[in-house]
Amino acid sequence: QVQLVESGGGLVPAGGSLRLSCAASGRTFATNVMGWFRQAPGKAREFVAAIRWSVGGTYYADSVKGRFTISRDNAKKTVYLQMDSLKPEDTAVYYCAAGTVLSIRDLSEYRYWGQGTQVTVSS
């Protein structure tokens, strides 16, 4: 099993920044990708960003490209999501996820999920 714990959410004005963290524990060697997804009220959960543990390749949704940056600290088994130039439409619950993933943007391939952290961007 892999346990994921997110932190860093909160309320921020439009144009502001937040950094989310996701600390992983357990059988992390059984995973190759860590990702961030988000779910706004009344909407489906959607891909935001992902990173490969080993080679560090990064992937982003078009809606966040250029504003969000995903990074990792392998020694700490922690993944970060730096969110800059936040917009009201970024408001959602953000979930960290992990798995042995082939299709990076397909949430069904992520076996392990955190509890989520709320991000609210005021206009």
CSV table of N, CA, C and O in Angstrom, one decimal:
chain,number,residue,atom,x,y,z
A,1,GLN,N,0.8,-1.2,0.0
A,1,GLN,CA,0.0,0.0,0.0
A,1,GLN,C,0.9,1.3,0.0
A,1,GLN,O,2.0,1.2,0.5
A,2,VAL,N,0.3,2.3,-0.5
A,2,VAL,CA,0.9,3.6,-0.5
A,2,VAL,C,0.0,4.6,0.1
A,2,VAL,O,-1.2,4.6,-0.2
A,3,GLN,N,0.5,5.4,1.0
A,3,GLN,CA,-0.3,6.4,1.6
A,3,GLN,C,0.2,7.8,1.1
A,3,GLN,O,1.4,8.0,1.0
A,4,LEU,N,-0.8,8.6,0.9
A,4,LEU,CA,-0.5,10.0,0.3
A,4,LEU,C,-1.2,11.0,1.2
A,4,LEU,O,-2.4,10.9,1.5
A,5,VAL,N,-0.5,12.0,1.6
A,5,VAL,CA,-1.0,13.1,2.4
A,5,VAL,C,-0.7,14.4,1.8
A,5,VAL,O,0.5,14.8,1.7
A,6,GLU,N,-1.8,15.1,1.4
A,6,GLU,CA,-1.6,16.5,0.8
A,6,GLU,C,-1.6,17.6,1.9
A,6,GLU,O,-2.3,17.4,3.0
A,7,SER,N,-1.0,18.7,1.6
A,7,SER,CA,-1.1,19.8,2.4
A,7,SER,C,-0.8,21.1,1.6
A,7,SER,O,-0.3,21.0,0.5
A,8,GLY,N,-1.2,22.2,2.1
A,8,GLY,CA,-0.8,23.5,1.5
A,8,GLY,C,-2.0,24.2,0.8
A,8,GLY,O,-1.8,25.3,0.3
A,9,GLY,N,-3.2,23.7,0.9
A,9,GLY,CA,-4.3,24.4,0.3
A,9,GLY,C,-4.7,25.6,1.1
A,9,GLY,O,-4.2,25.8,2.2
A,10,GLY,N,-5.6,26.4,0.6
A,10,GLY,CA,-6.1,27.5,1.3
A,10,GLY,C,-6.8,28.5,0.4
A,10,GLY,O,-7.2,28.2,-0.7
A,11,LEU,N,-7.0,29.7,0.9
A,11,LEU,CA,-7.7,30.8,0.2
A,11,LEU,C,-6.7,31.8,-0.2
A,11,LEU,O,-5.9,32.2,0.6
A,12,VAL,N,-6.8,32.2,-1.5
A,12,VAL,CA,-5.8,33.1,-2.1
A,12,VAL,C,-6.5,34.0,-3.1
A,12,VAL,O,-7.5,33.5,-3.7
A,13,PRO,N,-6.1,35.3,-3.2
A,13,PRO,CA,-6.8,36.1,-4.2
A,13,PRO,C,-6.3,35.8,-5.6
A,13,PRO,O,-5.2,35.2,-5.8
A,14,ALA,N,-7.1,36.2,-6.6
A,14,ALA,CA,-6.7,35.9,-8.0
A,14,ALA,C,-5.3,36.6,-8.2
A,14,ALA,O,-5.0,37.7,-7.7
A,15,GLY,N,-4.4,35.9,-8.9
A,15,GLY,CA,-3.1,36.4,-9.2
A,15,GLY,C,-2.1,35.9,-8.2
A,15,GLY,O,-0.9,36.1,-8.4
A,16,GLY,N,-2.6,35.3,-7.1
A,16,GLY,CA,-1.7,34.9,-6.0
A,16,GLY,C,-1.1,33.5,-6.3
A,16,GLY,O,-1.3,32.9,-7.4
A,17,SER,N,-0.4,33.0,-5.3
A,17,SER,CA,0.3,31.7,-5.4
A,17,SER,C,0.1,30.8,-4.2
A,17,SER,O,-0.2,31.3,-3.1
A,18,LEU,N,0.2,29.5,-4.5
A,18,LEU,CA,0.1,28.5,-3.4
A,18,LEU,C,1.0,27.4,-3.8
A,18,LEU,O,1.3,27.1,-5.0
A,19,ARG,N,1.6,26.7,-2.8
A,19,ARG,CA,2.3,25.5,-3.1
A,19,ARG,C,1.7,24.3,-2.3
A,19,ARG,O,1.6,24.3,-1.1
A,20,LEU,N,1.3,23.3,-3.1
A,20,LEU,CA,0.8,22.1,-2.5
A,20,LEU,C,1.9,21.1,-2.3
A,20,LEU,O,2.8,21.0,-3.2
A,21,SER,N,1.8,20.3,-1.3
A,21,SER,CA,2.8,19.2,-1.1
A,21,SER,C,2.0,17.9,-0.9
A,21,SER,O,0.9,17.8,-0.5
A,22,CYS,N,2.7,16.8,-1.4
A,22,CYS,CA,2.1,15.5,-1.2
A,22,CYS,C,3.2,14.6,-0.7
A,22,CYS,O,4.2,14.3,-1.5
A,23,ALA,N,3.1,14.1,0.5
A,23,ALA,CA,4.1,13.2,1.1
A,23,ALA,C,3.6,11.8,0.9
A,23,ALA,O,2.5,11.4,1.3
A,24,ALA,N,4.5,10.9,0.4
A,24,ALA,CA,4.1,9.5,0.1
A,24,ALA,C,4.9,8.7,1.1
A,24,ALA,O,6.0,9.0,1.5
A,25,SER,N,4.2,7.6,1.5
A,25,SER,CA,4.9,6.6,2.4
A,25,SER,C,4.4,5.2,2.0
A,25,SER,O,3.4,5.1,1.3
A,26,GLY,N,5.1,4.2,2.5
A,26,GLY,CA,4.7,2.8,2.2
A,26,GLY,C,5.4,2.3,0.9
A,26,GLY,O,6.6,2.7,0.7
A,27,ARG,N,4.8,1.5,0.1
A,27,ARG,CA,5.5,0.9,-1.0
A,27,ARG,C,5.6,1.8,-2.2
A,27,ARG,O,5.1,1.4,-3.3
A,28,THR,N,6.2,2.9,-2.0
A,28,THR,CA,6.3,3.8,-3.1
A,28,THR,C,7.1,3.3,-4.3
A,28,THR,O,6.9,3.8,-5.4
A,29,PHE,N,7.9,2.3,-4.1
A,29,PHE,CA,8.7,1.7,-5.2
A,29,PHE,C,7.8,1.0,-6.2
A,29,PHE,O,8.2,0.7,-7.3
A,30,ALA,N,6.6,0.7,-5.8
A,30,ALA,CA,5.6,0.1,-6.6
A,30,ALA,C,4.9,1.1,-7.6
A,30,ALA,O,4.1,0.7,-8.4
A,31,THR,N,5.3,2.4,-7.5
A,31,THR,CA,4.7,3.4,-8.3
A,31,THR,C,5.8,4.0,-9.2
A,31,THR,O,7.0,4.0,-8.9
A,32,ASN,N,5.4,4.5,-10.4
A,32,ASN,CA,6.3,5.2,-11.2
A,32,ASN,C,5.9,6.7,-11.5
A,32,ASN,O,6.8,7.4,-12.0
A,33,VAL,N,4.7,7.0,-11.2
A,33,VAL,CA,4.2,8.4,-11.5
A,33,VAL,C,3.5,8.9,-10.3
A,33,VAL,O,2.7,8.2,-9.6
A,34,MET,N,3.7,10.2,-10.0
A,34,MET,CA,2.8,10.9,-9.1
A,34,MET,C,2.1,12.0,-9.8
A,34,MET,O,2.7,12.7,-10.7
A,35,GLY,N,0.8,12.2,-9.5
A,35,GLY,CA,0.1,13.2,-10.3
A,35,GLY,C,-0.8,14.0,-9.4
A,35,GLY,O,-1.0,13.7,-8.2
A,36,TRP,N,-1.2,15.1,-9.9
A,36,TRP,CA,-2.2,16.0,-9.2
A,36,TRP,C,-3.5,16.1,-10.1
A,36,TRP,O,-3.4,16.3,-11.4
A,37,PHE,N,-4.6,15.9,-9.5
A,37,PHE,CA,-5.9,16.1,-10.1
A,37,PHE,C,-6.7,17.1,-9.3
A,37,PHE,O,-6.3,17.4,-8.2
A,38,ARG,N,-7.7,17.6,-9.9
A,38,ARG,CA,-8.6,18.5,-9.2
A,38,ARG,C,-10.1,18.3,-9.6
A,38,ARG,O,-10.4,17.8,-10.6
A,39,GLN,N,-10.9,18.6,-8.6
A,39,GLN,CA,-12.4,18.5,-8.9
A,39,GLN,C,-13.1,19.7,-8.3
A,39,GLN,O,-13.1,19.9,-7.1
A,40,ALA,N,-13.7,20.4,-9.2
A,40,ALA,CA,-14.5,21.6,-8.8
A,40,ALA,C,-15.9,21.1,-8.6
A,40,ALA,O,-16.4,20.1,-9.1
A,41,PRO,N,-16.7,21.9,-7.8
A,41,PRO,CA,-18.1,21.5,-7.5
A,41,PRO,C,-18.9,21.2,-8.8
A,41,PRO,O,-18.9,22.1,-9.7
A,42,GLY,N,-19.6,20.1,-8.9
A,42,GLY,CA,-20.4,19.8,-10.0
A,42,GLY,C,-19.7,19.3,-11.2
A,42,GLY,O,-20.3,19.2,-12.3
A,43,LYS,N,-18.4,19.2,-11.1
A,43,LYS,CA,-17.6,18.8,-12.3
A,43,LYS,C,-16.8,17.5,-12.1
A,43,LYS,O,-16.6,17.1,-10.9
A,44,ALA,N,-16.4,16.9,-13.2
A,44,ALA,CA,-15.6,15.7,-13.0
A,44,ALA,C,-14.2,16.0,-12.6
A,44,ALA,O,-13.7,17.1,-12.8
A,45,ARG,N,-13.6,15.0,-12.0
A,45,ARG,CA,-12.2,15.2,-11.6
A,45,ARG,C,-11.3,15.2,-12.9
A,45,ARG,O,-11.5,14.4,-13.8
A,46,GLU,N,-10.3,16.1,-12.9
A,46,GLU,CA,-9.5,16.3,-14.1
A,46,GLU,C,-8.0,16.3,-13.8
A,46,GLU,O,-7.6,16.7,-12.7
A,47,PHE,N,-7.3,15.9,-14.8
A,47,PHE,CA,-5.8,15.9,-14.7
A,47,PHE,C,-5.3,17.3,-14.6
A,47,PHE,O,-5.8,18.2,-15.3
A,48,VAL,N,-4.3,17.5,-13.7
A,48,VAL,CA,-3.6,18.8,-13.6
A,48,VAL,C,-2.1,18.7,-14.1
A,48,VAL,O,-1.7,19.4,-14.9
A,49,ALA,N,-1.4,17.8,-13.4
A,49,ALA,CA,0.0,17.7,-13.7
A,49,ALA,C,0.5,16.3,-13.2
A,49,ALA,O,-0.1,15.7,-12.3
A,50,ALA,N,1.6,15.9,-13.7
A,50,ALA,CA,2.2,14.6,-13.2
A,50,ALA,C,3.7,14.6,-13.4
A,50,ALA,O,4.2,15.4,-14.3
A,51,ILE,N,4.4,13.8,-12.7
A,51,ILE,CA,5.8,13.7,-12.8
A,51,ILE,C,6.2,12.2,-12.6
A,51,ILE,O,5.7,11.5,-11.8
A,52,ARG,N,7.3,11.8,-13.3
A,52,ARG,CA,7.8,10.5,-13.1
A,52,ARG,C,8.9,10.5,-12.0
A,52,ARG,O,9.7,11.4,-12.0
A,53,TRP,N,8.8,9.5,-11.2
A,53,TRP,CA,9.8,9.4,-10.1
A,53,TRP,C,11.2,9.3,-10.6
A,53,TRP,O,12.1,10.0,-10.1
A,54,SER,N,11.4,8.5,-11.5
A,54,SER,CA,12.8,8.1,-11.9
A,54,SER,C,13.4,9.2,-12.8
A,54,SER,O,14.4,9.8,-12.4
A,55,VAL,N,12.9,9.5,-13.9
A,55,VAL,CA,13.5,10.4,-14.8
A,55,VAL,C,13.0,11.9,-14.7
A,55,VAL,O,13.6,12.8,-15.3
A,56,GLY,N,12.0,12.1,-13.9
A,56,GLY,CA,11.5,13.4,-13.6
A,56,GLY,C,10.8,14.1,-14.8
A,56,GLY,O,10.6,15.3,-14.8
A,57,GLY,N,10.3,13.3,-15.8
A,57,GLY,CA,9.5,13.9,-16.8
A,57,GLY,C,8.3,14.5,-16.3
A,57,GLY,O,7.6,13.9,-15.4
A,58,THR,N,7.9,15.7,-16.8
A,58,THR,CA,6.7,16.4,-16.3
A,58,THR,C,5.6,16.5,-17.4
A,58,THR,O,6.0,16.6,-18.6
A,59,TYR,N,4.4,16.6,-16.9
A,59,TYR,CA,3.3,16.7,-17.9
A,59,TYR,C,2.2,17.7,-17.2
A,59,TYR,O,2.1,17.7,-16.0
A,60,TYR,N,1.6,18.5,-18.1
A,60,TYR,CA,0.7,19.4,-17.6
A,60,TYR,C,-0.6,19.5,-18.4
A,60,TYR,O,-0.6,19.3,-19.7
A,61,ALA,N,-1.7,19.8,-17.8
A,61,ALA,CA,-2.9,20.1,-18.5
A,61,ALA,C,-2.7,21.5,-19.2
A,61,ALA,O,-2.0,22.4,-18.7
A,62,ASP,N,-3.3,21.7,-20.4
A,62,ASP,CA,-3.2,22.9,-21.1
A,62,ASP,C,-3.6,24.1,-20.3
A,62,ASP,O,-3.0,25.2,-20.4
A,63,SER,N,-4.6,23.9,-19.4
A,63,SER,CA,-5.2,25.0,-18.6
A,63,SER,C,-4.2,25.5,-17.6
A,63,SER,O,-4.4,26.7,-17.1
A,64,VAL,N,-3.2,24.8,-17.2
A,64,VAL,CA,-2.3,25.2,-16.2
A,64,VAL,C,-0.9,25.4,-16.7
A,64,VAL,O,0.0,25.9,-15.9
A,65,LYS,N,-0.6,25.0,-17.9
A,65,LYS,CA,0.8,25.1,-18.4
A,65,LYS,C,1.2,26.5,-18.4
A,65,LYS,O,0.5,27.5,-18.8
A,66,GLY,N,2.5,26.7,-17.9
A,66,GLY,CA,3.0,28.0,-17.8
A,66,GLY,C,2.7,28.7,-16.5
A,66,GLY,O,3.3,29.7,-16.1
A,67,ARG,N,1.8,28.2,-15.7
A,67,ARG,CA,1.4,28.8,-14.4
A,67,ARG,C,1.7,27.8,-13.3
A,67,ARG,O,2.1,28.3,-12.2
A,68,PHE,N,1.6,26.6,-13.5
A,68,PHE,CA,1.9,25.6,-12.4
A,68,PHE,C,3.2,24.8,-12.7
A,68,PHE,O,3.5,24.6,-13.9
A,69,THR,N,3.9,24.4,-11.6
A,69,THR,CA,5.1,23.7,-11.8
A,69,THR,C,5.1,22.5,-10.8
A,69,THR,O,4.9,22.7,-9.6
A,70,ILE,N,5.3,21.3,-11.4
A,70,ILE,CA,5.3,20.1,-10.5
A,70,ILE,C,6.8,19.7,-10.3
A,70,ILE,O,7.6,19.8,-11.3
A,71,SER,N,7.2,19.3,-9.1
A,71,SER,CA,8.5,18.9,-8.8
A,71,SER,C,8.5,17.8,-7.8
A,71,SER,O,7.5,17.5,-7.2
A,72,ARG,N,9.6,17.2,-7.6
A,72,ARG,CA,9.7,16.1,-6.6
A,72,ARG,C,11.0,16.1,-5.8
A,72,ARG,O,12.0,16.7,-6.3
A,73,ASP,N,10.9,15.6,-4.6
A,73,ASP,CA,12.1,15.3,-3.8
A,73,ASP,C,12.1,13.9,-3.5
A,73,ASP,O,11.4,13.4,-2.6
A,74,ASN,N,12.9,13.1,-4.2
A,74,ASN,CA,12.9,11.6,-4.1
A,74,ASN,C,13.3,11.2,-2.7
A,74,ASN,O,12.8,10.2,-2.1
A,75,ALA,N,14.3,11.9,-2.1
A,75,ALA,CA,14.7,11.5,-0.7
A,75,ALA,C,13.6,11.7,0.3
A,75,ALA,O,13.5,10.9,1.2
A,76,LYS,N,12.8,12.7,0.1
A,76,LYS,CA,11.6,12.9,1.0
A,76,LYS,C,10.4,12.2,0.6
A,76,LYS,O,9.3,12.3,1.3
A,77,LYS,N,10.4,11.6,-0.6
A,77,LYS,CA,9.2,11.0,-1.2
A,77,LYS,C,8.1,12.0,-1.2
A,77,LYS,O,6.9,11.7,-0.8
A,78,THR,N,8.4,13.2,-1.7
A,78,THR,CA,7.4,14.3,-1.7
A,78,THR,C,7.3,14.9,-3.0
A,78,THR,O,8.3,15.1,-3.7
A,79,VAL,N,6.1,15.2,-3.5
A,79,VAL,CA,5.9,15.9,-4.7
A,79,VAL,C,5.2,17.2,-4.4
A,79,VAL,O,4.4,17.3,-3.5
A,80,TYR,N,5.6,18.2,-5.2
A,80,TYR,CA,5.1,19.6,-4.9
A,80,TYR,C,4.4,20.1,-6.2
A,80,TYR,O,4.7,19.7,-7.3
A,81,LEU,N,3.4,21.0,-6.0
A,81,LEU,CA,2.7,21.6,-7.1
A,81,LEU,C,2.8,23.1,-6.7
A,81,LEU,O,2.0,23.6,-5.9
A,82,GLN,N,3.6,23.8,-7.4
A,82,GLN,CA,3.7,25.3,-7.3
A,82,GLN,C,2.7,25.9,-8.2
A,82,GLN,O,2.8,25.7,-9.4
A,83,MET,N,1.8,26.7,-7.6
A,83,MET,CA,0.7,27.3,-8.4
A,83,MET,C,0.8,28.8,-8.4
A,83,MET,O,0.7,29.4,-7.3
A,84,ASP,N,1.1,29.4,-9.5
A,84,ASP,CA,1.2,30.8,-9.6
A,84,ASP,C,0.2,31.4,-10.5
A,84,ASP,O,-0.5,30.7,-11.3
A,85,SER,N,0.0,32.7,-10.5
A,85,SER,CA,-1.0,33.4,-11.3
A,85,SER,C,-2.4,32.7,-11.2
A,85,SER,O,-3.0,32.4,-12.2
A,86,LEU,N,-2.8,32.4,-10.0
A,86,LEU,CA,-4.0,31.6,-9.8
A,86,LEU,C,-5.2,32.4,-10.3
A,86,LEU,O,-5.3,33.6,-10.2
A,87,LYS,N,-6.2,31.7,-10.8
A,87,LYS,CA,-7.4,32.2,-11.3
A,87,LYS,C,-8.6,31.6,-10.5
A,87,LYS,O,-8.5,30.5,-10.0
A,88,PRO,N,-9.7,32.3,-10.5
A,88,PRO,CA,-10.9,31.8,-9.8
A,88,PRO,C,-11.3,30.4,-10.3
A,88,PRO,O,-11.8,29.6,-9.6
A,89,GLU,N,-11.1,30.2,-11.6
A,89,GLU,CA,-11.4,28.8,-12.2
A,89,GLU,C,-10.5,27.7,-11.7
A,89,GLU,O,-10.7,26.6,-12.0
A,90,ASP,N,-9.4,28.1,-11.0
A,90,ASP,CA,-8.6,27.0,-10.4
A,90,ASP,C,-9.2,26.5,-9.1
A,90,ASP,O,-8.6,25.6,-8.5
A,91,THR,N,-10.2,27.1,-8.6
A,91,THR,CA,-10.8,26.7,-7.4
A,91,THR,C,-11.3,25.3,-7.5
A,91,THR,O,-12.1,24.9,-8.4
A,92,ALA,N,-10.9,24.4,-6.6
A,92,ALA,CA,-11.2,23.0,-6.6
A,92,ALA,C,-10.6,22.3,-5.4
A,92,ALA,O,-9.8,22.9,-4.7
A,93,VAL,N,-11.0,21.1,-5.2
A,93,VAL,CA,-10.3,20.2,-4.3
A,93,VAL,C,-9.2,19.5,-5.1
A,93,VAL,O,-9.5,19.0,-6.2
A,94,TYR,N,-7.9,19.6,-4.6
A,94,TYR,CA,-6.8,19.1,-5.4
A,94,TYR,C,-6.4,17.8,-4.7
A,94,TYR,O,-6.2,17.7,-3.5
A,95,TYR,N,-6.2,16.7,-5.5
A,95,TYR,CA,-5.9,15.4,-5.1
A,95,TYR,C,-4.5,15.0,-5.6
A,95,TYR,O,-4.2,15.2,-6.8
A,96,CYS,N,-3.8,14.4,-4.7
A,96,CYS,CA,-2.5,13.8,-5.1
A,96,CYS,C,-2.8,12.3,-5.4
A,96,CYS,O,-3.6,11.7,-4.7
A,97,ALA,N,-2.1,11.7,-6.4
A,97,ALA,CA,-2.4,10.4,-6.8
A,97,ALA,C,-1.1,9.7,-7.2
A,97,ALA,O,-0.2,10.4,-7.7
A,98,ALA,N,-1.0,8.4,-7.1
A,98,ALA,CA,0.2,7.6,-7.5
A,98,ALA,C,-0.2,6.3,-8.1
A,98,ALA,O,-1.3,5.8,-7.8
A,99,GLY,N,0.7,5.8,-8.9
A,99,GLY,CA,0.4,4.5,-9.5
A,99,GLY,C,1.5,4.1,-10.4
A,99,GLY,O,2.4,4.8,-10.7
A,100,THR,N,1.3,2.9,-11.0
A,100,THR,CA,2.1,2.4,-12.1
A,100,THR,C,1.3,2.8,-13.3
A,100,THR,O,0.4,2.1,-13.7
A,101,VAL,N,1.7,3.9,-14.0
A,101,VAL,CA,0.9,4.5,-14.9
A,101,VAL,C,1.5,4.5,-16.3
A,101,VAL,O,2.7,4.8,-16.5
A,102,LEU,N,0.7,4.2,-17.3
A,102,LEU,CA,1.1,4.3,-18.7
A,102,LEU,C,0.5,5.5,-19.4
A,102,LEU,O,1.2,6.3,-20.1
A,103,SER,N,-0.8,5.7,-19.1
A,103,SER,CA,-1.5,6.9,-19.7
A,103,SER,C,-1.6,8.0,-18.6
A,103,SER,O,-2.4,7.9,-17.7
A,104,ILE,N,-0.7,8.9,-18.7
A,104,ILE,CA,-0.5,9.9,-17.6
A,104,ILE,C,-1.8,10.6,-17.2
A,104,ILE,O,-2.0,10.9,-16.0
A,105,ARG,N,-2.6,11.0,-18.2
A,105,ARG,CA,-3.8,11.8,-17.9
A,105,ARG,C,-5.0,11.0,-17.5
A,105,ARG,O,-6.1,11.6,-17.3
A,106,ASP,N,-4.9,9.7,-17.5
A,106,ASP,CA,-6.1,8.8,-17.2
A,106,ASP,C,-6.1,8.5,-15.7
A,106,ASP,O,-5.3,7.8,-15.2
A,107,LEU,N,-7.1,9.1,-15.0
A,107,LEU,CA,-7.1,9.0,-13.6
A,107,LEU,C,-7.4,7.6,-13.2
A,107,LEU,O,-7.1,7.2,-12.0
A,108,SER,N,-8.0,6.8,-14.0
A,108,SER,CA,-8.3,5.4,-13.7
A,108,SER,C,-7.0,4.5,-13.5
A,108,SER,O,-7.1,3.5,-12.9
A,109,GLU,N,-5.9,5.0,-14.0
A,109,GLU,CA,-4.7,4.3,-13.9
A,109,GLU,C,-3.9,4.6,-12.5
A,109,GLU,O,-2.9,3.9,-12.2
A,110,TYR,N,-4.4,5.5,-11.8
A,110,TYR,CA,-3.8,5.9,-10.5
A,110,TYR,C,-4.5,5.1,-9.4
A,110,TYR,O,-5.6,5.2,-9.1
A,111,ARG,N,-3.7,4.2,-8.8
A,111,ARG,CA,-4.3,3.3,-7.8
A,111,ARG,C,-4.4,4.0,-6.4
A,111,ARG,O,-5.3,3.6,-5.6
A,112,TYR,N,-3.5,4.9,-6.1
A,112,TYR,CA,-3.5,5.4,-4.7
A,112,TYR,C,-3.9,6.9,-4.8
A,112,TYR,O,-3.4,7.7,-5.6
A,113,TRP,N,-4.7,7.3,-3.8
A,113,TRP,CA,-5.2,8.7,-3.8
A,113,TRP,C,-5.1,9.3,-2.4
A,113,TRP,O,-5.3,8.6,-1.4
A,114,GLY,N,-4.8,10.6,-2.3
A,114,GLY,CA,-4.8,11.3,-1.0
A,114,GLY,C,-6.2,11.7,-0.7
A,114,GLY,O,-7.2,11.5,-1.5
A,115,GLN,N,-6.4,12.4,0.4
A,115,GLN,CA,-7.7,12.8,0.9
A,115,GLN,C,-8.2,14.1,0.2
A,115,GLN,O,-9.4,14.5,0.3
A,116,GLY,N,-7.3,14.8,-0.4
A,116,GLY,CA,-7.6,16.1,-1.1
A,116,GLY,C,-7.4,17.3,-0.2
A,116,GLY,O,-7.5,17.2,1.0
A,117,THR,N,-7.1,18.4,-0.8
A,117,THR,CA,-6.9,19.7,-0.1
A,117,THR,C,-7.6,20.8,-0.9
A,117,THR,O,-7.5,20.8,-2.2
A,118,GLN,N,-8.4,21.6,-0.2
A,118,GLN,CA,-9.2,22.7,-0.9
A,118,GLN,C,-8.3,23.9,-1.3
A,118,GLN,O,-7.6,24.4,-0.4
A,119,VAL,N,-8.5,24.3,-2.5
A,119,VAL,CA,-7.9,25.5,-3.0
A,119,VAL,C,-9.0,26.4,-3.5
A,119,VAL,O,-9.8,26.0,-4.3
A,120,THR,N,-9.1,27.6,-2.9
A,120,THR,CA,-10.1,28.6,-3.3
A,120,THR,C,-9.4,29.9,-3.7
A,120,THR,O,-8.6,30.4,-3.0
A,121,VAL,N,-9.7,30.3,-4.9
A,121,VAL,CA,-9.2,31.5,-5.5
A,121,VAL,C,-10.3,32.6,-5.6
A,121,VAL,O,-11.3,32.4,-6.3
A,122,SER,N,-10.2,33.7,-4.9
A,122,SER,CA,-11.2,34.7,-4.9
A,122,SER,C,-10.9,35.7,-6.0
A,122,SER,O,-9.8,36.0,-6.3
A,123,SER,N,-12.0,36.2,-6.5
A,123,SER,CA,-11.9,37.2,-7.6
A,123,SER,C,-11.8,38.6,-7.1
A,123,SER,O,-12.0,38.9,-6.0
